[in-house]
Amino acid sequence: AELAPPRCSAVDTSTSAHGVARPLAPATLSMLLPLAQRLAQADSEAHAIVAVRFLLVAVQVSWPPIAHALRSVGTPQLHYHECEEVVRRLASLAVGVRAMTNSVRMTRRSNGQLAPLCRKLKAALEEALAGAGRGAAGRGVP
């Protein structure tokens, strides 16, 4: 009997039994952010759309526990440093997404799906960085 290929989506491997997305660990998110950022800047619009959707869900789901860990005095030092690395990567991502949203090339080649997603991602990143005390431009990141 032939096996069916596994179903894949941006949150398929990180969902609970109730279908609610679970947050990624800070170290995992930190490794995935630059990869997704490169894919979001790919020439293929389909790849870029999937990458931006993944980034949007990852930020929406994984950021709240990271922000909580950064504010908590009881956060273990290693975990705190992993969360700080996520903040640095988000700041870098915010710069790239800001450039993408202002890109004439992207708005010309997009069939209408990518530009609104980039604007949503930009807003989510600015909100996350503002909550981390980094401001919309990611200031304060070493």
Coordinates of N, CA and C in Angstrom, one line a residue:
A1 N 0.8 -1.2 0.0 CA 0.0 0.0 0.0 C 0.9 1.2 0.0
E2 N 0.5 2.2 -0.8 CA 1.2 3.5 -0.9 C 0.8 4.4 0.2
L3 N 1.8 5.0 0.9 CA 1.6 5.9 2.0 C 1.3 7.3 1.4
A4 N 0.4 8.0 2.0 CA 0.1 9.4 1.6 C 1.2 10.3 2.1
P5 N 1.5 11.3 1.4 CA 2.5 12.3 1.9 C 2.0 13.0 3.1
P6 N 2.9 13.3 4.0 CA 2.4 14.0 5.2 C 1.9 15.4 4.9
R7 N 0.8 15.8 5.6 CA 0.3 17.2 5.4 C 1.2 18.2 6.1
C8 N 1.5 19.2 5.5 CA 2.4 20.2 6.1 C 1.8 21.6 6.0
S9 N 2.0 22.4 7.0 CA 1.6 23.8 7.0 C 2.5 24.5 8.0
A10 N 2.4 25.8 8.1 CA 3.3 26.6 8.9 C 3.2 26.2 10.4
V11 N 2.0 25.8 10.8 CA 1.8 25.5 12.2 C 1.4 24.0 12.4
D12 N 1.4 23.2 11.4 CA 0.9 21.8 11.5 C 1.7 21.0 12.6
T13 N 3.0 21.2 12.6 CA 3.9 20.4 13.5 C 3.9 21.1 14.9
S14 N 3.3 22.2 15.1 CA 3.3 22.9 16.4 C 1.9 23.2 16.9
T15 N 1.0 22.3 16.6 CA -0.4 22.5 17.1 C -0.7 21.5 18.2
S16 N -1.5 21.9 19.1 CA -1.9 21.0 20.2 C -3.0 20.1 19.6
A17 N -3.5 19.2 20.5 CA -4.6 18.3 20.1 C -5.9 19.1 19.8
H18 N -6.0 20.3 20.2 CA -7.2 21.1 20.0 C -7.1 22.0 18.8
G19 N -6.0 21.9 18.0 CA -5.7 22.7 16.8 C -5.2 24.1 17.1
V20 N -4.9 24.4 18.3 CA -4.3 25.7 18.7 C -2.8 25.7 18.5
A21 N -2.3 26.7 17.9 CA -0.9 26.7 17.7 C -0.1 26.8 19.0
R22 N 1.0 26.1 19.1 CA 1.8 26.2 20.3 C 3.0 27.0 20.0
P23 N 3.5 27.8 20.9 CA 4.7 28.6 20.6 C 6.0 27.8 20.4
L24 N 6.8 28.3 19.6 CA 8.1 27.7 19.3 C 9.1 28.1 20.4
A25 N 10.0 27.2 20.8 CA 11.0 27.6 21.8 C 11.9 28.7 21.2
P26 N 12.3 29.6 22.1 CA 13.1 30.7 21.6 C 14.3 30.3 20.8
A27 N 15.0 29.3 21.1 CA 16.2 28.9 20.3 C 15.8 28.4 18.9
T28 N 14.6 27.7 18.9 CA 14.1 27.2 17.6 C 13.7 28.4 16.7
L29 N 12.9 29.3 17.3 CA 12.5 30.5 16.6 C 13.6 31.3 16.1
S30 N 14.7 31.5 16.9 CA 15.8 32.2 16.6 C 16.5 31.6 15.4
M31 N 16.5 30.3 15.3 CA 17.2 29.7 14.1 C 16.3 29.8 12.8
L32 N 15.0 29.8 13.0 CA 14.1 29.8 11.9 C 13.9 31.2 11.3
L33 N 14.0 32.3 12.1 CA 13.7 33.6 11.6 C 14.6 34.0 10.4
P34 N 15.9 33.8 10.4 CA 16.7 34.2 9.3 C 16.4 33.4 8.0
L35 N 16.1 32.1 8.2 CA 15.7 31.3 7.1 C 14.4 31.8 6.4
A36 N 13.4 32.0 7.3 CA 12.2 32.5 6.7 C 12.3 33.9 6.1
Q37 N 13.2 34.7 6.7 CA 13.4 36.0 6.1 C 14.0 35.9 4.7
R38 N 15.0 35.0 4.5 CA 15.5 34.9 3.2 C 14.5 34.3 2.2
L39 N 13.6 33.4 2.7 CA 12.6 32.9 1.8 C 11.5 33.9 1.5
A40 N 11.3 34.8 2.4 CA 10.3 35.9 2.2 C 10.8 36.9 1.1
Q41 N 12.1 36.9 0.9 CA 12.7 37.8 -0.1 C 13.0 37.1 -1.4
A42 N 12.5 35.9 -1.5 CA 12.8 35.0 -2.7 C 12.1 35.6 -3.9
D43 N 12.5 35.3 -5.1 CA 11.9 35.7 -6.3 C 10.5 35.1 -6.5
S44 N 10.3 33.9 -6.0 CA 9.0 33.3 -6.2 C 8.0 33.9 -5.2
E45 N 7.0 34.5 -5.7 CA 6.0 35.1 -4.9 C 5.3 34.1 -4.0
A46 N 5.1 32.9 -4.5 CA 4.4 31.8 -3.7 C 5.3 31.5 -2.5
H47 N 6.6 31.4 -2.6 CA 7.5 31.1 -1.5 C 7.5 32.3 -0.5
A48 N 7.5 33.5 -1.1 CA 7.5 34.7 -0.2 C 6.2 34.7 0.6
I49 N 5.1 34.4 0.0 CA 3.8 34.5 0.7 C 3.8 33.5 1.9
V50 N 4.2 32.3 1.6 CA 4.3 31.2 2.6 C 5.2 31.6 3.8
A51 N 6.3 32.2 3.4 CA 7.3 32.6 4.4 C 6.7 33.7 5.3
V52 N 6.1 34.7 4.7 CA 5.5 35.8 5.4 C 4.4 35.3 6.3
R53 N 3.6 34.4 5.8 CA 2.5 33.8 6.7 C 3.1 33.1 7.8
F54 N 4.1 32.3 7.6 CA 4.8 31.6 8.7 C 5.3 32.6 9.7
L55 N 6.0 33.6 9.3 CA 6.6 34.6 10.2 C 5.5 35.3 11.0
L56 N 4.4 35.6 10.4 CA 3.3 36.3 11.0 C 2.7 35.4 12.2
V57 N 2.5 34.1 11.8 CA 2.0 33.2 12.8 C 3.0 33.0 13.9
A58 N 4.2 32.8 13.6 CA 5.3 32.6 14.5 C 5.4 33.7 15.5
V59 N 5.3 35.0 15.0 CA 5.4 36.1 15.9 C 4.2 36.2 16.8
Q60 N 3.0 36.0 16.2 CA 1.8 36.1 17.0 C 1.7 35.0 18.1
V61 N 2.2 33.8 17.8 CA 2.0 32.7 18.8 C 3.2 32.6 19.7
S62 N 4.4 32.8 19.2 CA 5.6 32.6 20.0 C 6.1 33.8 20.8
W63 N 5.7 35.0 20.4 CA 6.2 36.2 21.0 C 5.7 36.4 22.4
P64 N 4.4 36.2 22.7 CA 3.9 36.5 24.1 C 4.7 35.7 25.2
P65 N 5.0 34.4 25.1 CA 5.8 33.8 26.1 C 7.2 34.3 26.2
I66 N 7.8 34.7 25.1 CA 9.1 35.3 25.1 C 9.1 36.6 25.8
A67 N 8.1 37.5 25.5 CA 8.0 38.8 26.2 C 7.9 38.6 27.7
H68 N 7.1 37.6 28.0 CA 6.9 37.3 29.5 C 8.2 36.9 30.1
A69 N 9.0 36.0 29.4 CA 10.2 35.6 30.0 C 11.2 36.7 30.1
L70 N 11.2 37.7 29.2 CA 12.1 38.8 29.3 C 11.7 39.7 30.4
R71 N 10.5 39.8 30.8 CA 10.0 40.6 31.9 C 10.1 39.9 33.3
S72 N 10.2 38.6 33.3 CA 10.2 37.9 34.5 C 11.6 37.8 35.1
V73 N 11.7 38.1 36.4 CA 13.0 38.1 37.2 C 13.4 36.6 37.3
G74 N 12.5 35.7 37.4 CA 12.9 34.3 37.6 C 13.3 33.5 36.4
T75 N 13.4 34.2 35.2 CA 13.8 33.5 34.0 C 15.3 33.0 34.1
P76 N 15.5 31.7 33.9 CA 16.9 31.2 33.9 C 17.8 32.0 32.9
Q77 N 19.0 32.2 33.2 CA 19.9 33.0 32.4 C 20.0 32.6 30.9
L78 N 20.1 31.2 30.7 CA 20.3 30.7 29.4 C 19.0 31.0 28.6
H79 N 17.8 30.8 29.2 CA 16.6 31.1 28.5 C 16.4 32.6 28.2
Y80 N 16.9 33.4 29.1 CA 16.8 34.9 28.9 C 17.7 35.3 27.7
H81 N 18.9 34.7 27.6 CA 19.8 35.0 26.5 C 19.2 34.5 25.2
E82 N 18.5 33.4 25.2 CA 17.8 32.9 24.0 C 16.7 33.9 23.6
C83 N 16.0 34.4 24.5 CA 14.9 35.3 24.2 C 15.5 36.6 23.7
E84 N 16.6 37.1 24.3 CA 17.3 38.3 23.8 C 17.7 38.1 22.3
E85 N 18.2 36.9 22.0 CA 18.6 36.6 20.6 C 17.4 36.7 19.7
V86 N 16.2 36.2 20.1 CA 15.0 36.4 19.3 C 14.7 37.8 19.1
V87 N 14.9 38.7 20.1 CA 14.6 40.1 19.9 C 15.6 40.7 18.9
R88 N 16.8 40.3 18.9 CA 17.8 40.8 17.9 C 17.4 40.4 16.5
R89 N 17.0 39.1 16.4 CA 16.6 38.6 15.1 C 15.3 39.3 14.6
L90 N 14.4 39.5 15.5 CA 13.1 40.3 15.1 C 13.4 41.7 14.7
A91 N 14.4 42.3 15.3 CA 14.8 43.7 14.9 C 15.4 43.7 13.5
S92 N 16.2 42.7 13.2 CA 16.8 42.6 11.9 C 15.7 42.3 10.9
L93 N 14.7 41.4 11.2 CA 13.6 41.0 10.4 C 12.8 42.3 10.1
A94 N 12.6 43.1 11.1 CA 11.7 44.3 11.0 C 12.3 45.2 9.9
V95 N 13.6 45.4 9.9 CA 14.3 46.2 8.9 C 14.1 45.7 7.5
G96 N 14.2 44.4 7.4 CA 14.0 43.8 6.0 C 12.5 43.9 5.6
V97 N 11.6 43.7 6.5 CA 10.2 43.7 6.2 C 9.8 45.2 5.8
R98 N 10.4 46.1 6.6 CA 10.1 47.6 6.3 C 10.6 47.9 4.9
A99 N 11.7 47.4 4.5 CA 12.2 47.6 3.1 C 11.3 46.9 2.1
M100 N 10.8 45.7 2.4 CA 10.0 45.0 1.5 C 8.6 45.8 1.3
T101 N 8.1 46.3 2.4 CA 6.8 47.0 2.2 C 6.9 48.3 1.4
N102 N 8.1 48.9 1.4 CA 8.4 50.1 0.7 C 8.9 49.8 -0.7
S103 N 9.1 48.6 -1.1 CA 9.7 48.2 -2.3 C 8.7 48.3 -3.5
V104 N 9.1 49.1 -4.5 CA 8.3 49.3 -5.7 C 8.2 47.9 -6.4
R105 N 9.4 47.2 -6.4 CA 9.5 45.9 -7.1 C 8.4 45.0 -6.6
M106 N 8.3 44.9 -5.3 CA 7.4 44.0 -4.7 C 5.9 44.3 -5.0
T107 N 5.6 45.6 -4.9 CA 4.2 46.0 -5.2 C 3.9 45.8 -6.7
R108 N 4.8 45.9 -7.6 CA 4.6 45.7 -9.0 C 4.4 44.2 -9.3
R109 N 5.2 43.4 -8.7 CA 5.2 42.0 -9.1 C 4.1 41.2 -8.3
S110 N 3.6 41.7 -7.2 CA 2.7 41.0 -6.4 C 1.3 41.0 -7.0
N111 N 0.6 39.9 -6.8 CA -0.7 39.8 -7.4 C -1.7 40.2 -6.3
G112 N -1.3 40.9 -5.3 CA -2.2 41.5 -4.3 C -2.1 40.8 -3.0
Q113 N -1.5 39.6 -2.8 CA -1.5 38.9 -1.6 C -0.3 39.3 -0.7
L114 N 0.8 39.5 -1.3 CA 2.1 39.7 -0.5 C 2.1 41.1 0.2
A115 N 1.7 42.1 -0.5 CA 1.8 43.5 0.1 C 1.0 43.6 1.4
P116 N -0.3 43.1 1.5 CA -1.0 43.2 2.7 C -0.4 42.4 3.8
L117 N 0.1 41.2 3.5 CA 0.7 40.3 4.5 C 1.9 41.0 5.1
C118 N 2.7 41.6 4.2 CA 3.9 42.3 4.7 C 3.6 43.5 5.6
R119 N 2.5 44.2 5.3 CA 2.0 45.3 6.2 C 1.6 44.7 7.6
K120 N 0.9 43.6 7.5 CA 0.5 42.9 8.8 C 1.7 42.5 9.6
L121 N 2.7 41.9 8.9 CA 3.9 41.4 9.6 C 4.7 42.6 10.2
K122 N 4.7 43.7 9.4 CA 5.4 44.9 9.9 C 4.8 45.4 11.1
A123 N 3.5 45.5 11.2 CA 2.7 45.9 12.4 C 3.0 45.0 13.5
A124 N 2.9 43.7 13.3 CA 3.2 42.7 14.4 C 4.6 42.8 14.9
L125 N 5.6 43.0 14.1 CA 6.9 43.2 14.5 C 7.1 44.5 15.3
E126 N 6.6 45.5 14.8 CA 6.7 46.8 15.5 C 6.1 46.7 16.9
E127 N 4.9 46.1 17.0 CA 4.3 45.9 18.3 C 5.1 45.0 19.2
A128 N 5.7 44.0 18.7 CA 6.5 43.1 19.5 C 7.8 43.8 20.0
L129 N 8.4 44.5 19.1 CA 9.6 45.3 19.5 C 9.3 46.4 20.4
A130 N 8.2 47.1 20.3 CA 7.8 48.1 21.2 C 7.6 47.6 22.6
G131 N 7.0 46.4 22.6 CA 6.7 45.7 23.9 C 8.0 45.3 24.6
A132 N 9.1 45.1 23.8 CA 10.4 44.7 24.4 C 11.2 45.9 24.7
G133 N 10.7 47.1 24.5 CA 11.4 48.3 24.7 C 12.4 48.6 23.6
R134 N 12.2 48.1 22.4 CA 13.2 48.3 21.3 C 12.6 49.3 20.3
G135 N 11.4 49.7 20.5 CA 10.8 50.7 19.5 C 10.6 50.1 18.2
A136 N 9.9 50.9 17.3 CA 9.5 50.4 16.0 C 10.8 50.2 15.1
A137 N 11.8 50.9 15.3 CA 13.0 50.7 14.4 C 14.0 49.7 15.0
G138 N 13.6 49.1 16.1 CA 14.5 48.1 16.7 C 15.7 48.7 17.4
R139 N 15.6 50.0 17.8 CA 16.6 50.7 18.6 C 16.9 50.0 19.9
G140 N 18.1 50.1 20.3 CA 18.4 49.5 21.6 C 19.0 48.1 21.5
V141 N 19.0 47.6 20.3 CA 19.6 46.3 20.0 C 21.1 46.4 19.8
P142 N 21.9 45.7 20.5 CA 23.4 45.8 20.3 C 23.8 45.3 19.0

